[in-house]
């Protein structure tokens, strides 16, 4: 089992990368997370404006790999802690939510110079579409949108403090 790197094949004993066109840098990042199955492919996914997103296909599951934009969210520790708290709260209320895939060391993300930034993985939620498919891009707006109580989202009174 190997990964193609500049015309050469590189063996990976921890996980079987069966495609020969997987970017070796992405493969090395994914290898640090506790995903199930052999990686079959890693492809660009979506057209987000903040994070860079990839779809990971394995022989068992699909996952979302994201390179977090640390220019917009420089405090990765608190960003991920908030995501952990919100997803745990929603899960405790039997709500479907993101499922963070931990690193092999048990962290919710990796961040260092070796991987060129901050990365996280979520389990792919089958049967969903991204938000860019739900809301059309506005062409022009002469005035700000009106604010109303019905258009705002509020947390229930039982929301845990952050």
PDB file of C-alpha atoms in Angstrom:
ATOM      1  CA  UNK A   1       0.000   0.000   0.000  1.00  0.00           C
ATOM      2  CA  UNK A   2       1.520   3.312  -1.012  1.00  0.00           C
ATOM      3  CA  UNK A   3       1.120   7.033  -1.660  1.00  0.00           C
ATOM      4  CA  UNK A   4       2.550   8.668  -4.760  1.00  0.00           C
ATOM      5  CA  UNK A   5       5.031  11.460  -4.021  1.00  0.00           C
ATOM      6  CA  UNK A   6       6.548  13.119  -7.057  1.00  0.00           C
ATOM      7  CA  UNK A   7       6.529   9.946  -9.102  1.00  0.00           C
ATOM      8  CA  UNK A   8       7.728   7.726  -6.247  1.00  0.00           C
ATOM      9  CA  UNK A   9       5.622   5.546  -4.030  1.00  0.00           C
ATOM     10  CA  UNK A  10       5.752   5.877  -0.250  1.00  0.00           C
ATOM     11  CA  UNK A  11       4.527   3.089   2.024  1.00  0.00           C
ATOM     12  CA  UNK A  12       2.320   3.821   5.003  1.00  0.00           C
ATOM     13  CA  UNK A  13       2.156   1.027   7.566  1.00  0.00           C
ATOM     14  CA  UNK A  14      -0.383   2.684   9.903  1.00  0.00           C
ATOM     15  CA  UNK A  15      -3.168   3.102   7.354  1.00  0.00           C
ATOM     16  CA  UNK A  16      -3.632   1.809   3.874  1.00  0.00           C
ATOM     17  CA  UNK A  17      -3.745   4.627   1.340  1.00  0.00           C
ATOM     18  CA  UNK A  18      -4.925   2.839  -1.763  1.00  0.00           C
ATOM     19  CA  UNK A  19      -5.062   5.748  -4.203  1.00  0.00           C
ATOM     20  CA  UNK A  20      -1.797   6.843  -5.719  1.00  0.00           C
ATOM     21  CA  UNK A  21      -2.836  10.485  -6.187  1.00  0.00           C
ATOM     22  CA  UNK A  22      -3.481  11.508  -2.563  1.00  0.00           C
ATOM     23  CA  UNK A  23      -1.505  14.591  -1.590  1.00  0.00           C
ATOM     24  CA  UNK A  24       1.167  13.285   0.806  1.00  0.00           C
ATOM     25  CA  UNK A  25       0.855  16.372   3.052  1.00  0.00           C
ATOM     26  CA  UNK A  26      -2.885  15.777   3.464  1.00  0.00           C
ATOM     27  CA  UNK A  27      -2.270  12.057   4.004  1.00  0.00           C
ATOM     28  CA  UNK A  28       0.223  12.871   6.786  1.00  0.00           C
ATOM     29  CA  UNK A  29      -2.313  15.187   8.459  1.00  0.00           C
ATOM     30  CA  UNK A  30      -5.140  12.632   8.247  1.00  0.00           C
ATOM     31  CA  UNK A  31      -2.802   9.964   9.626  1.00  0.00           C
ATOM     32  CA  UNK A  32      -2.665  11.901  12.920  1.00  0.00           C
ATOM     33  CA  UNK A  33      -6.423  11.456  13.511  1.00  0.00           C
ATOM     34  CA  UNK A  34      -8.316   8.414  14.787  1.00  0.00           C
ATOM     35  CA  UNK A  35     -10.396   7.724  11.689  1.00  0.00           C
ATOM     36  CA  UNK A  36     -11.832   4.330  10.814  1.00  0.00           C
ATOM     37  CA  UNK A  37     -10.850   2.506   7.669  1.00  0.00           C
ATOM     38  CA  UNK A  38      -8.381   2.777   4.846  1.00  0.00           C
ATOM     39  CA  UNK A  39      -8.244   6.145   3.075  1.00  0.00           C
ATOM     40  CA  UNK A  40      -9.416   5.842  -0.529  1.00  0.00           C
ATOM     41  CA  UNK A  41      -9.303   9.534  -1.438  1.00  0.00           C
ATOM     42  CA  UNK A  42      -8.993  13.101  -0.190  1.00  0.00           C
ATOM     43  CA  UNK A  43     -10.586  15.718  -2.431  1.00  0.00           C
ATOM     44  CA  UNK A  44     -11.387  19.434  -2.203  1.00  0.00           C
ATOM     45  CA  UNK A  45     -14.941  19.927  -0.962  1.00  0.00           C
ATOM     46  CA  UNK A  46     -17.262  22.930  -1.147  1.00  0.00           C
ATOM     47  CA  UNK A  47     -16.503  26.567  -1.747  1.00  0.00           C
ATOM     48  CA  UNK A  48     -16.190  28.013   1.740  1.00  0.00           C
ATOM     49  CA  UNK A  49     -14.845  31.511   2.248  1.00  0.00           C
ATOM     50  CA  UNK A  50     -13.205  30.982   5.654  1.00  0.00           C
ATOM     51  CA  UNK A  51     -11.791  27.463   6.009  1.00  0.00           C
ATOM     52  CA  UNK A  52     -10.279  25.116   3.424  1.00  0.00           C
ATOM     53  CA  UNK A  53     -12.319  21.908   3.353  1.00  0.00           C
ATOM     54  CA  UNK A  54     -11.643  18.407   2.031  1.00  0.00           C
ATOM     55  CA  UNK A  55     -13.740  15.249   1.821  1.00  0.00           C
ATOM     56  CA  UNK A  56     -12.012  12.092   3.046  1.00  0.00           C
ATOM     57  CA  UNK A  57     -13.362   8.813   1.675  1.00  0.00           C
ATOM     58  CA  UNK A  58     -12.445   5.621   3.476  1.00  0.00           C
ATOM     59  CA  UNK A  59     -13.647   2.077   3.021  1.00  0.00           C
ATOM     60  CA  UNK A  60     -15.828   2.551   6.134  1.00  0.00           C
ATOM     61  CA  UNK A  61     -16.885   6.212   6.464  1.00  0.00           C
ATOM     62  CA  UNK A  62     -16.611   9.666   4.976  1.00  0.00           C
ATOM     63  CA  UNK A  63     -15.107  12.573   6.884  1.00  0.00           C
ATOM     64  CA  UNK A  64     -14.618  16.321   6.559  1.00  0.00           C
ATOM     65  CA  UNK A  65     -11.066  17.616   6.971  1.00  0.00           C
ATOM     66  CA  UNK A  66     -10.750  21.358   7.538  1.00  0.00           C
ATOM     67  CA  UNK A  67      -7.794  23.662   7.673  1.00  0.00           C
ATOM     68  CA  UNK A  68      -9.005  26.366  10.034  1.00  0.00           C
ATOM     69  CA  UNK A  69      -8.370  29.972   9.090  1.00  0.00           C
ATOM     70  CA  UNK A  70      -6.237  31.180  11.981  1.00  0.00           C
ATOM     71  CA  UNK A  71      -6.193  34.707  10.571  1.00  0.00           C
ATOM     72  CA  UNK A  72      -9.937  34.953  11.209  1.00  0.00           C
ATOM     73  CA  UNK A  73      -9.943  32.682  14.275  1.00  0.00           C
ATOM     74  CA  UNK A  74      -6.508  33.175  15.886  1.00  0.00           C
ATOM     75  CA  UNK A  75      -7.535  31.600  19.210  1.00  0.00           C
ATOM     76  CA  UNK A  76      -7.821  27.978  18.072  1.00  0.00           C
ATOM     77  CA  UNK A  77      -7.856  26.643  21.638  1.00  0.00           C
ATOM     78  CA  UNK A  78     -11.019  28.553  22.572  1.00  0.00           C
ATOM     79  CA  UNK A  79     -12.640  28.076  19.168  1.00  0.00           C
ATOM     80  CA  UNK A  80     -12.386  24.305  19.452  1.00  0.00           C
ATOM     81  CA  UNK A  81     -13.357  24.329  23.139  1.00  0.00           C
ATOM     82  CA  UNK A  82     -16.545  26.213  22.221  1.00  0.00           C
ATOM     83  CA  UNK A  83     -17.300  23.676  19.487  1.00  0.00           C
ATOM     84  CA  UNK A  84     -16.733  20.851  21.985  1.00  0.00           C
ATOM     85  CA  UNK A  85     -19.124  22.487  24.500  1.00  0.00           C
ATOM     86  CA  UNK A  86     -21.845  23.260  21.955  1.00  0.00           C
ATOM     87  CA  UNK A  87     -21.762  19.799  20.367  1.00  0.00           C
ATOM     88  CA  UNK A  88     -21.789  18.110  23.792  1.00  0.00           C
ATOM     89  CA  UNK A  89     -24.765  20.241  24.832  1.00  0.00           C
ATOM     90  CA  UNK A  90     -26.699  19.461  21.640  1.00  0.00           C
ATOM     91  CA  UNK A  91     -25.884  15.765  21.966  1.00  0.00           C
ATOM     92  CA  UNK A  92     -27.165  15.819  25.587  1.00  0.00           C
ATOM     93  CA  UNK A  93     -30.480  17.145  24.205  1.00  0.00           C
ATOM     94  CA  UNK A  94     -30.593  14.338  21.601  1.00  0.00           C
ATOM     95  CA  UNK A  95     -29.953  16.787  18.759  1.00  0.00           C
ATOM     96  CA  UNK A  96     -27.951  15.746  15.717  1.00  0.00           C
ATOM     97  CA  UNK A  97     -24.689  17.661  15.680  1.00  0.00           C
ATOM     98  CA  UNK A  98     -21.130  17.573  14.468  1.00  0.00           C
ATOM     99  CA  UNK A  99     -19.055  14.613  15.587  1.00  0.00           C
ATOM    100  CA  UNK A 100     -15.466  15.704  16.190  1.00  0.00           C
ATOM    101  CA  UNK A 101     -12.905  13.045  15.303  1.00  0.00           C
ATOM    102  CA  UNK A 102     -10.068  13.187  17.846  1.00  0.00           C
ATOM    103  CA  UNK A 103      -6.404  12.973  17.053  1.00  0.00           C
ATOM    104  CA  UNK A 104      -4.624   9.775  18.038  1.00  0.00           C
ATOM    105  CA  UNK A 105      -3.494  11.714  21.138  1.00  0.00           C
ATOM    106  CA  UNK A 106      -7.120  12.556  22.058  1.00  0.00           C
ATOM    107  CA  UNK A 107      -7.113  16.241  21.064  1.00  0.00           C
ATOM    108  CA  UNK A 108      -9.902  17.788  18.984  1.00  0.00           C
ATOM    109  CA  UNK A 109      -7.478  19.296  16.454  1.00  0.00           C
ATOM    110  CA  UNK A 110      -3.814  19.576  15.507  1.00  0.00           C
ATOM    111  CA  UNK A 111      -1.856  22.783  15.104  1.00  0.00           C
ATOM    112  CA  UNK A 112       1.849  23.173  14.491  1.00  0.00           C
ATOM    113  CA  UNK A 113       4.337  24.339  11.887  1.00  0.00           C
ATOM    114  CA  UNK A 114       4.852  20.781  10.664  1.00  0.00           C
ATOM    115  CA  UNK A 115       1.253  20.616   9.387  1.00  0.00           C
ATOM    116  CA  UNK A 116       1.196  24.282   8.308  1.00  0.00           C
ATOM    117  CA  UNK A 117      -1.719  25.472  10.427  1.00  0.00           C
ATOM    118  CA  UNK A 118      -4.631  24.153  12.436  1.00  0.00           C
ATOM    119  CA  UNK A 119      -6.638  21.126  11.244  1.00  0.00           C
ATOM    120  CA  UNK A 120      -9.741  19.289  12.457  1.00  0.00           C
ATOM    121  CA  UNK A 121     -11.836  16.382  11.236  1.00  0.00           C
ATOM    122  CA  UNK A 122     -15.569  15.793  11.592  1.00  0.00           C
ATOM    123  CA  UNK A 123     -17.538  12.714  10.611  1.00  0.00           C
ATOM    124  CA  UNK A 124     -19.431  13.486   7.419  1.00  0.00           C
ATOM    125  CA  UNK A 125     -23.180  13.795   8.027  1.00  0.00           C
ATOM    126  CA  UNK A 126     -24.730  11.829   5.183  1.00  0.00           C
ATOM    127  CA  UNK A 127     -27.767  13.248   3.402  1.00  0.00           C
ATOM    128  CA  UNK A 128     -26.900  16.882   4.112  1.00  0.00           C
ATOM    129  CA  UNK A 129     -25.977  19.816   1.934  1.00  0.00           C
ATOM    130  CA  UNK A 130     -23.701  22.700   2.765  1.00  0.00           C
ATOM    131  CA  UNK A 131     -24.999  26.165   3.604  1.00  0.00           C
ATOM    132  CA  UNK A 132     -23.713  27.586   0.307  1.00  0.00           C
ATOM    133  CA  UNK A 133     -26.423  25.511  -1.387  1.00  0.00           C
ATOM    134  CA  UNK A 134     -29.170  26.905   0.837  1.00  0.00           C
ATOM    135  CA  UNK A 135     -28.769  30.663   0.622  1.00  0.00           C
ATOM    136  CA  UNK A 136     -28.352  32.441  -2.701  1.00  0.00           C
ATOM    137  CA  UNK A 137     -25.492  34.920  -2.916  1.00  0.00           C
ATOM    138  CA  UNK A 138     -26.948  38.450  -2.783  1.00  0.00           C
ATOM    139  CA  UNK A 139     -26.237  40.535  -5.860  1.00  0.00           C
ATOM    140  CA  UNK A 140     -26.745  43.929  -4.274  1.00  0.00           C
ATOM    141  CA  UNK A 141     -28.239  45.415  -1.153  1.00  0.00           C
ATOM    142  CA  UNK A 142     -29.235  49.076  -0.923  1.00  0.00           C
ATOM    143  CA  UNK A 143     -29.893  48.913   2.810  1.00  0.00           C
ATOM    144  CA  UNK A 144     -29.183  46.560   5.691  1.00  0.00           C
ATOM    145  CA  UNK A 145     -31.633  43.755   6.305  1.00  0.00           C
ATOM    146  CA  UNK A 146     -34.299  44.570   8.903  1.00  0.00           C
ATOM    147  CA  UNK A 147     -33.790  43.057  12.342  1.00  0.00           C
ATOM    148  CA  UNK A 148     -36.589  41.230  14.038  1.00  0.00           C
ATOM    149  CA  UNK A 149     -36.868  38.889  16.962  1.00  0.00           C
ATOM    150  CA  UNK A 150     -38.093  36.135  14.667  1.00  0.00           C
ATOM    151  CA  UNK A 151     -34.996  36.323  12.484  1.00  0.00           C
ATOM    152  CA  UNK A 152     -32.523  35.871  15.343  1.00  0.00           C
ATOM    153  CA  UNK A 153     -31.489  32.597  16.850  1.00  0.00           C
ATOM    154  CA  UNK A 154     -31.368  32.386  20.614  1.00  0.00           C
ATOM    155  CA  UNK A 155     -30.074  29.673  22.905  1.00  0.00           C
ATOM    156  CA  UNK A 156     -32.404  28.023  25.394  1.00  0.00           C
ATOM    157  CA  UNK A 157     -32.243  29.227  28.997  1.00  0.00           C
ATOM    158  CA  UNK A 158     -30.610  25.926  29.945  1.00  0.00           C
ATOM    159  CA  UNK A 159     -27.551  26.567  27.767  1.00  0.00           C
ATOM    160  CA  UNK A 160     -24.405  25.881  29.747  1.00  0.00           C
ATOM    161  CA  UNK A 161     -22.076  28.819  30.354  1.00  0.00           C
ATOM    162  CA  UNK A 162     -18.924  28.880  28.223  1.00  0.00           C
TER     163      UNK A 162
END
